[in-house]
Short mmCIF file of C-alpha atoms in Angstrom, two decimals:
data_model
loop_
_atom_site.label_atom_id
_atom_site.label_comp_id
_atom_site.label_asym_id
_atom_site.label_seq_id
_atom_site.Cartn_x
_atom_site.Cartn_y
_atom_site.Cartn_z
CA MET N 8 8.27 -25.64 -9.26
CA ARG N 9 8.10 -21.55 -9.69
CA ASN N 10 8.22 -20.19 -13.76
CA PHE N 11 11.05 -17.38 -13.67
CA MET N 12 9.71 -16.10 -17.04
CA LEU N 13 8.52 -12.80 -15.95
CA ALA N 14 9.48 -9.75 -17.95
CA ALA N 15 8.50 -6.67 -18.48
CA ILE N 16 5.75 -6.47 -21.05
CA LEU N 17 5.43 -2.33 -20.86
CA CYS N 18 9.16 -0.59 -20.22
CA LEU N 19 8.31 3.17 -20.74
CA THR N 20 10.55 5.96 -21.79
CA GLY N 21 12.97 4.31 -23.53
CA CYS N 22 14.34 2.17 -20.66
CA ALA N 23 16.05 -1.60 -21.50
CA ILE N 24 15.31 -4.43 -18.65
CA SER N 25 16.79 -7.42 -20.09
CA HIS N 26 17.67 -9.53 -17.21
CA GLN N 27 15.37 -11.61 -15.27
CA PRO N 28 13.13 -11.19 -11.44
CA LEU N 29 16.16 -12.63 -8.68
CA HIS N 30 15.33 -16.04 -7.83
CA PRO N 31 13.06 -15.87 -4.06
CA ALA N 32 15.92 -17.25 -1.55
CA PRO N 33 13.94 -17.07 1.67
CA GLN N 34 15.82 -15.85 4.81
CA SER N 35 15.55 -15.74 8.31
CA TYR N 36 15.33 -11.08 8.53
CA PRO N 37 15.02 -9.34 12.26
CA GLN N 38 12.07 -9.07 14.56
CA PRO N 39 10.57 -5.77 14.00
CA VAL N 40 10.74 -3.04 17.33
CA GLN N 41 6.99 -1.71 17.51
CA GLY N 42 6.67 1.83 18.71
CA ASP N 43 3.43 4.58 18.54
CA TYR N 44 3.90 7.96 18.08
CA VAL N 45 1.56 10.65 19.57
CA ILE N 46 0.59 13.54 17.42
CA LYS N 47 -0.72 15.90 19.39
CA ASP N 48 -4.52 18.46 18.20
CA PHE N 49 -3.86 16.66 14.95
CA HIS N 50 -5.31 19.31 12.20
CA PHE N 51 -7.56 17.69 9.46
CA GLN N 52 -7.44 19.16 5.99
CA ASN N 53 -11.36 19.35 6.16
CA GLY N 54 -10.94 21.32 9.60
CA GLN N 55 -11.59 18.65 12.14
CA ILE N 56 -8.93 18.41 14.90
CA LEU N 57 -7.93 15.20 17.24
CA PRO N 58 -6.00 15.99 20.36
CA GLU N 59 -4.40 12.86 20.29
CA LEU N 60 -3.50 10.96 16.90
CA ARG N 61 -1.29 7.88 17.67
CA ILE N 62 0.91 6.06 14.68
CA HIS N 63 2.23 2.66 15.38
CA TYR N 64 4.89 2.02 13.69
CA ARG N 65 7.39 -0.50 13.19
CA THR N 66 11.24 -0.82 12.48
CA LEU N 67 13.90 -2.83 11.55
CA GLY N 68 17.24 -1.76 11.35
CA GLN N 69 19.95 1.75 12.93
CA PRO N 70 19.69 5.00 10.85
CA ARG N 71 23.02 5.89 9.77
CA THR N 72 23.83 9.82 9.39
CA ASP N 73 26.32 11.01 6.90
CA SER N 74 28.99 13.64 7.71
CA LYS N 75 26.35 16.41 7.26
CA GLY N 76 24.20 14.73 9.66
CA VAL N 77 22.03 13.66 6.85
CA VAL N 78 19.77 10.35 7.49
CA ARG N 79 21.48 7.97 4.05
CA ASN N 80 20.00 4.33 5.26
CA ALA N 81 16.23 5.21 5.53
CA VAL N 82 13.15 3.03 4.05
CA LEU N 83 8.97 3.57 3.94
CA ILE N 84 7.06 1.27 2.97
CA LEU N 85 3.41 2.03 2.94
CA HIS N 86 0.38 -0.39 2.91
CA GLY N 87 -2.59 -0.79 1.33
CA THR N 88 -6.10 0.27 2.48
CA SER N 89 -7.29 -2.07 5.60
CA GLY N 90 -3.88 -3.35 5.66
CA SER N 91 -1.03 -2.48 8.44
CA GLY N 92 2.64 -2.55 8.45
CA ALA N 93 1.96 -6.28 9.75
CA GLN N 94 1.82 -7.17 5.78
CA PHE N 95 4.96 -6.64 5.38
CA THR N 96 6.46 -8.79 7.88
CA VAL N 97 5.49 -11.95 6.06
CA PRO N 98 8.41 -14.29 4.69
CA ASP N 99 6.51 -13.64 0.75
CA PHE N 100 8.03 -9.95 1.77
CA ALA N 101 11.00 -10.04 4.88
CA GLY N 102 11.95 -12.73 3.99
CA GLU N 103 12.33 -11.62 0.07
CA LEU N 104 13.96 -8.15 1.16
CA PHE N 105 14.93 -7.63 4.94
CA GLY N 106 18.08 -11.10 5.08
CA LYS N 107 21.44 -10.34 4.49
CA ASN N 108 22.59 -9.30 1.40
CA GLN N 109 18.87 -9.04 0.36
CA PRO N 110 18.05 -5.85 -1.71
CA LEU N 111 16.75 -4.33 2.03
CA ASP N 112 19.17 -6.16 4.35
CA ALA N 113 18.25 -4.93 7.52
CA SER N 114 21.77 -4.57 9.10
CA HIS N 115 22.48 -2.36 6.19
CA TYR N 116 19.05 0.18 5.91
CA PHE N 117 16.83 1.49 8.30
CA ILE N 118 13.39 0.67 7.42
CA ILE N 119 10.14 1.95 8.36
CA LEU N 120 6.70 0.43 7.96
CA PRO N 121 4.30 2.69 9.85
CA ASP N 122 0.28 2.02 10.40
CA ASP N 123 -1.83 4.79 8.90
CA ILE N 124 -3.86 6.63 9.99
CA GLY N 125 -6.92 4.05 10.40
CA HIS N 126 -4.81 0.97 10.49
CA GLY N 127 -3.44 -1.48 12.11
CA GLN N 128 -3.06 -0.44 15.47
CA SER N 129 -2.68 3.29 14.92
CA SER N 130 -5.57 5.80 15.79
CA LYS N 131 -9.00 4.56 13.21
CA PRO N 132 -12.97 5.25 14.19
CA SER N 133 -13.54 1.44 16.17
CA ASP N 134 -11.60 2.48 18.42
CA GLY N 135 -14.69 4.91 20.37
CA LEU N 136 -15.66 7.38 17.82
CA HIS N 137 -16.61 5.38 15.33
CA ALA N 138 -18.81 7.56 12.22
CA LYS N 139 -17.44 10.82 14.58
CA PHE N 140 -14.10 10.11 13.82
CA PRO N 141 -12.16 12.94 11.77
CA ALA N 142 -12.89 12.47 7.96
CA TYR N 143 -9.65 11.74 6.81
CA GLY N 144 -8.14 11.93 3.05
CA TYR N 145 -4.70 10.88 1.59
CA ARG N 146 -3.32 14.34 2.65
CA ASP N 147 -3.60 13.77 6.28
CA MET N 148 -2.47 10.02 5.81
CA LEU N 149 0.95 12.26 4.24
CA ASP N 150 1.22 14.88 6.44
CA ALA N 151 0.85 11.89 9.71
CA GLU N 152 3.66 9.92 7.65
CA TYR N 153 6.16 12.57 7.25
CA ARG N 154 5.60 13.65 10.89
CA LEU N 155 6.19 11.11 12.06
CA VAL N 156 9.36 9.84 9.61
CA THR N 157 11.24 13.50 10.70
CA ASP N 158 9.59 14.67 13.88
CA GLY N 159 9.10 10.81 15.67
CA LEU N 160 11.12 8.94 14.56
CA HIS N 161 14.84 11.74 13.37
CA VAL N 162 15.15 10.90 10.05
CA ASN N 163 15.87 14.46 7.77
CA HIS N 164 16.17 12.08 4.38
CA LEU N 165 15.01 8.97 2.65
CA ARG N 166 16.76 6.61 0.69
CA LEU N 167 13.45 5.09 -0.91
CA CYS N 168 9.85 5.54 -0.63
CA MET N 169 7.80 2.30 -1.48
CA GLY N 170 4.67 1.43 -1.38
CA THR N 171 1.52 -1.09 -2.06
CA SER N 172 -1.96 -0.19 -3.65
CA MET N 173 -2.83 2.31 -1.29
CA GLY N 174 0.63 2.56 -0.21
CA GLY N 175 1.45 3.31 -3.79
CA MET N 176 -0.24 5.89 -4.43
CA HIS N 177 1.07 7.46 -1.33
CA THR N 178 4.36 6.91 -2.45
CA TRP N 179 3.38 9.24 -5.53
CA LEU N 180 2.44 12.23 -3.67
CA TRP N 181 5.52 12.10 -1.64
CA GLY N 182 7.57 12.28 -4.83
CA GLU N 183 4.72 15.56 -5.53
CA LEU N 184 4.51 17.22 -2.31
CA HIS N 185 8.63 16.41 -0.69
CA PRO N 186 10.59 16.27 -3.81
CA ASP N 187 14.43 16.66 -2.75
CA PHE N 188 12.91 14.50 0.36
CA THR N 189 13.82 10.47 -1.56
CA ASP N 190 16.38 9.29 -3.21
CA ALA N 191 13.86 6.98 -5.10
CA LEU N 192 10.38 6.17 -5.02
CA MET N 193 8.56 2.71 -5.95
CA PRO N 194 5.23 2.96 -6.37
CA LEU N 195 2.98 -1.06 -6.47
CA ALA N 196 -0.40 -1.95 -7.84
CA SER N 197 -0.92 1.68 -8.09
CA LEU N 198 -2.25 4.85 -11.26
CA PRO N 199 -0.89 8.54 -10.68
CA ALA N 200 -4.29 9.65 -11.98
CA GLU N 201 -7.83 10.35 -10.09
CA ILE N 202 -9.86 7.25 -8.34
CA SER N 203 -12.64 7.26 -10.93
CA GLY N 204 -13.89 4.42 -13.93
CA ARG N 205 -14.68 0.66 -12.40
CA ASN N 206 -11.98 1.76 -9.27
CA ARG N 207 -14.10 4.60 -8.09
CA MET N 208 -17.65 1.74 -8.77
CA TRP N 209 -15.73 -0.86 -6.57
CA ARG N 210 -15.63 1.35 -4.08
CA LYS N 211 -18.98 2.99 -4.22
CA MET N 212 -20.72 -0.18 -3.48
CA ILE N 213 -19.04 -1.07 -0.59
CA ILE N 214 -18.76 3.21 1.19
CA ASP N 215 -23.22 2.12 -0.29
CA ASP N 216 -23.20 -1.57 1.23
CA ILE N 217 -22.57 0.13 4.75
CA ARG N 218 -23.44 3.47 4.79
CA THR N 219 -27.32 2.17 3.93
CA ASP N 220 -27.49 -1.11 5.60
CA PRO N 221 -29.67 0.04 8.81
CA ASP N 222 -27.90 -2.64 10.69
CA TRP N 223 -25.26 0.13 10.57
CA LYS N 224 -27.40 2.00 13.31
CA ASP N 225 -25.03 5.46 12.05
CA GLY N 226 -21.84 3.75 13.18
CA GLU N 227 -23.23 2.60 16.33
CA TYR N 228 -23.72 -0.70 15.58
CA THR N 229 -23.33 -3.51 18.59
CA SER N 230 -22.25 -6.38 15.72
CA PRO N 231 -21.41 -6.90 12.37
CA PRO N 232 -23.96 -4.54 10.55
CA HIS N 233 -24.68 -6.98 7.26
CA GLY N 234 -22.74 -4.30 4.87
CA LEU N 235 -19.87 -5.31 6.15
CA LYS N 236 -19.99 -8.95 4.46
CA LEU N 237 -21.20 -7.47 0.69
CA ALA N 238 -18.16 -5.03 1.62
CA LEU N 239 -15.84 -7.94 1.77
CA GLU N 240 -17.26 -9.51 -0.73
CA VAL N 241 -16.32 -7.67 -3.13
CA MET N 242 -13.69 -6.53 -2.00
CA TYR N 243 -12.66 -10.05 -2.03
CA PHE N 244 -13.79 -10.16 -5.59
CA MET N 245 -11.33 -7.75 -6.99
CA SER N 246 -7.92 -9.20 -5.32
CA ASP N 247 -7.06 -11.75 -7.60
CA ASN N 248 -7.24 -13.16 -11.35
CA PRO N 249 -10.15 -14.63 -12.77
CA ARG N 250 -8.21 -17.59 -13.55
CA ARG N 251 -6.98 -18.34 -9.50
CA ARG N 252 -10.40 -17.50 -8.62
CA TYR N 253 -10.93 -19.81 -11.48
CA GLN N 254 -8.80 -22.96 -10.25
CA GLN N 255 -9.65 -22.38 -6.70
CA ALA N 256 -13.47 -22.56 -6.67
CA PRO N 257 -13.93 -24.42 -10.43
CA THR N 258 -17.83 -25.79 -10.14
CA GLY N 259 -20.38 -23.25 -9.13
CA ALA N 260 -20.99 -24.55 -5.47
CA GLN N 261 -17.35 -24.42 -4.22
CA ALA N 262 -17.60 -20.55 -6.03
CA ASP N 263 -20.03 -19.99 -3.73
CA LYS N 264 -18.34 -21.52 -0.56
CA LEU N 265 -15.23 -19.67 -1.46
CA LEU N 266 -16.79 -16.73 -1.27
CA GLU N 267 -19.26 -16.61 1.45
CA ASP N 268 -15.86 -18.43 3.98
CA TYR N 269 -13.75 -15.49 3.22
CA ALA N 270 -16.97 -12.76 4.20
CA ASN N 271 -17.75 -14.50 7.16
CA ASP N 272 -14.27 -15.20 8.30
CA LYS N 273 -13.28 -11.85 7.57
CA SER N 274 -16.03 -9.96 9.06
CA LYS N 275 -14.49 -11.18 12.53
CA THR N 276 -11.28 -8.56 12.85
CA VAL N 277 -12.36 -6.38 10.03
CA ASP N 278 -14.84 -3.49 11.98
CA ALA N 279 -17.17 -1.73 9.34
CA ASN N 280 -16.38 1.86 10.17
CA ASP N 281 -12.69 1.59 9.93
CA LEU N 282 -13.67 -0.49 6.24
CA LEU N 283 -16.08 3.16 5.39
CA TYR N 284 -13.61 4.96 6.66
CA ALA N 285 -10.70 3.90 4.86
CA LEU N 286 -12.22 3.70 1.22
CA GLU N 287 -13.74 6.88 1.96
CA SER N 288 -10.39 8.38 1.97
CA SER N 289 -9.31 8.31 -0.78
CA ARG N 290 -12.01 10.92 -2.57
CA ASP N 291 -8.39 13.59 -2.11
CA TYR N 292 -6.40 11.01 -4.54
CA ASP N 293 -5.06 12.38 -7.67
CA PRO N 294 -1.36 12.97 -8.34
CA ALA N 295 -1.92 13.84 -12.21
CA PRO N 296 -1.38 17.65 -12.04
CA ALA N 297 2.25 17.67 -10.21
CA LEU N 298 3.95 14.77 -12.19
CA SER N 299 6.21 16.91 -13.32
CA GLN N 300 7.50 17.78 -10.15
CA ILE N 301 9.06 14.90 -8.66
CA GLN N 302 12.34 14.92 -8.56
CA ALA N 303 13.68 11.65 -7.69
CA PRO N 304 14.15 8.17 -10.07
CA LEU N 305 10.52 6.44 -9.82
CA LEU N 306 10.28 2.99 -10.56
CA ALA N 307 6.36 2.25 -10.72
CA ILE N 308 5.04 -2.00 -11.13
CA ASN N 309 1.95 -3.16 -12.17
CA SER N 310 0.26 -6.89 -13.17
CA ALA N 311 -0.99 -7.17 -15.93
CA ASP N 312 -4.33 -9.14 -14.05
CA ASP N 313 -4.31 -6.38 -11.81
CA LEU N 314 -8.29 -5.96 -12.00
CA ILE N 315 -8.38 -2.64 -9.87
CA ASN N 316 -5.58 -0.91 -11.98
CA PRO N 317 -5.62 -2.61 -15.79
CA PRO N 318 -2.95 -1.53 -18.30
CA ASP N 319 -5.41 -1.37 -20.92
CA LEU N 320 -7.00 1.59 -19.35
CA GLY N 321 -3.22 3.56 -20.69
CA ILE N 322 -2.75 5.68 -17.86
CA LEU N 323 0.81 4.82 -16.72
CA GLU N 324 2.09 4.94 -20.09
CA THR N 325 0.61 8.36 -20.55
CA SER N 326 1.29 9.91 -17.05
CA ILE N 327 5.04 8.31 -16.41
CA LYS N 328 6.17 10.42 -19.23
CA ASN N 329 5.39 13.30 -16.94
CA VAL N 330 7.60 12.48 -14.55
CA LYS N 331 11.46 13.23 -15.27
CA HIS N 332 13.36 10.23 -14.54
CA GLY N 333 9.79 8.07 -13.93
CA ARG N 334 10.14 4.28 -15.43
CA ALA N 335 6.86 2.17 -15.92
CA ILE N 336 6.81 -1.79 -15.25
CA VAL N 337 4.19 -4.00 -16.37
CA LEU N 338 4.70 -7.61 -15.44
CA PRO N 339 2.51 -9.79 -17.03
CA GLU N 340 0.42 -12.56 -16.46
CA SER N 341 1.42 -15.51 -14.86
CA PRO N 342 0.40 -18.90 -12.89
CA GLN N 343 2.73 -17.49 -10.23
CA THR N 344 0.81 -13.87 -10.91
CA ARG N 345 -2.42 -12.76 -8.09
CA GLY N 346 -3.47 -10.36 -9.54
CA HIS N 347 -3.69 -6.60 -7.14
CA GLY N 348 -2.13 -8.95 -4.67
CA THR N 349 1.05 -9.02 -6.45
CA HIS N 350 2.75 -6.29 -4.97
CA THR N 351 3.24 -8.02 -2.32
CA LEU N 352 5.18 -11.18 -3.75
CA ALA N 353 8.78 -9.81 -3.73
CA TRP N 354 10.10 -12.72 -5.11
CA ILE N 355 8.34 -11.99 -7.95
CA TRP N 356 9.75 -7.87 -8.81
CA LYS N 357 12.86 -7.54 -6.60
CA GLY N 358 15.15 -7.35 -9.40
CA TYR N 359 13.15 -4.17 -10.72
CA LEU N 360 13.67 -2.84 -6.14
CA HIS N 361 17.50 -3.89 -6.64
CA ASP N 362 18.47 -2.37 -10.74
CA LEU N 363 16.69 1.45 -8.69
CA LEU N 364 19.00 1.11 -6.19
CA GLN N 365 21.45 1.03 -8.13
CA ARG N 366 20.73 3.82 -9.69
#
């Protein structure tokens, strides 16, 4: 039976949240509608141009406008590194949020789930350009997200912008770059600071594993390079907490097999160039200098057992003080948390989302 005694061990800037997250009650939710928005002559921050940039997306529900023509029910949800909008259509997420009477009930909200540049079914290196694909960064991804929402879907305002991991980092940037565009912000599993320290180190390990592998052949490999397997092992190591990994593999032989099986399985579906570009794209991320520009209420949620964003760094606690209407929560480790992956287990934190929307 799930342990529901989850509470915030950090609730900063003087807020007080005493209730527990809502009880998980998976319900049916509508199937998303999929589409593609093509941006002609997309200019990247580094000066490169792509004649056609395809952004794939999924939507649930319908947009609704007020008497002035402003869309009031749109919700943008942004995925993590090497993920896609499809990751939000699973029961642990959609089943907890998008059903009838749930926090993001699709009969009331217009939910937008894009695949970012380089991810999912959007334009990416593996489409054919390989290592000649433009070297995109987070700012390019934000530009494409904004143009999808405004030009592609004709949404002129967001009720909520939220995201997980990389999507959480994008959410901080949305608050800075488009301060009047959204009513509320909820970044999960992220920090509002430059990628540095151990977070940068494991990313560089992956980048080096791929780029220095002779089998990579400057991006023109015909079979998965060995460096991809090493990269996937690093990502698997960082994605969950030590307790869970020990429970899954309590002996040395089991640990070896678990890691080997994961890397072998994922290497069948993950492209080395796509992963390389995705990890390199965080190089221009640093929202710290402009946090005071965020106007919308912001609730940041992290997990105490997140190896990528460990709370002992104190970054979230310090940075949230610079956000005018910011609050921060760190969920304590429990038998139900999954380290960094807790961000997709919506039943754990959806009570806080409900409170944010009520504000």
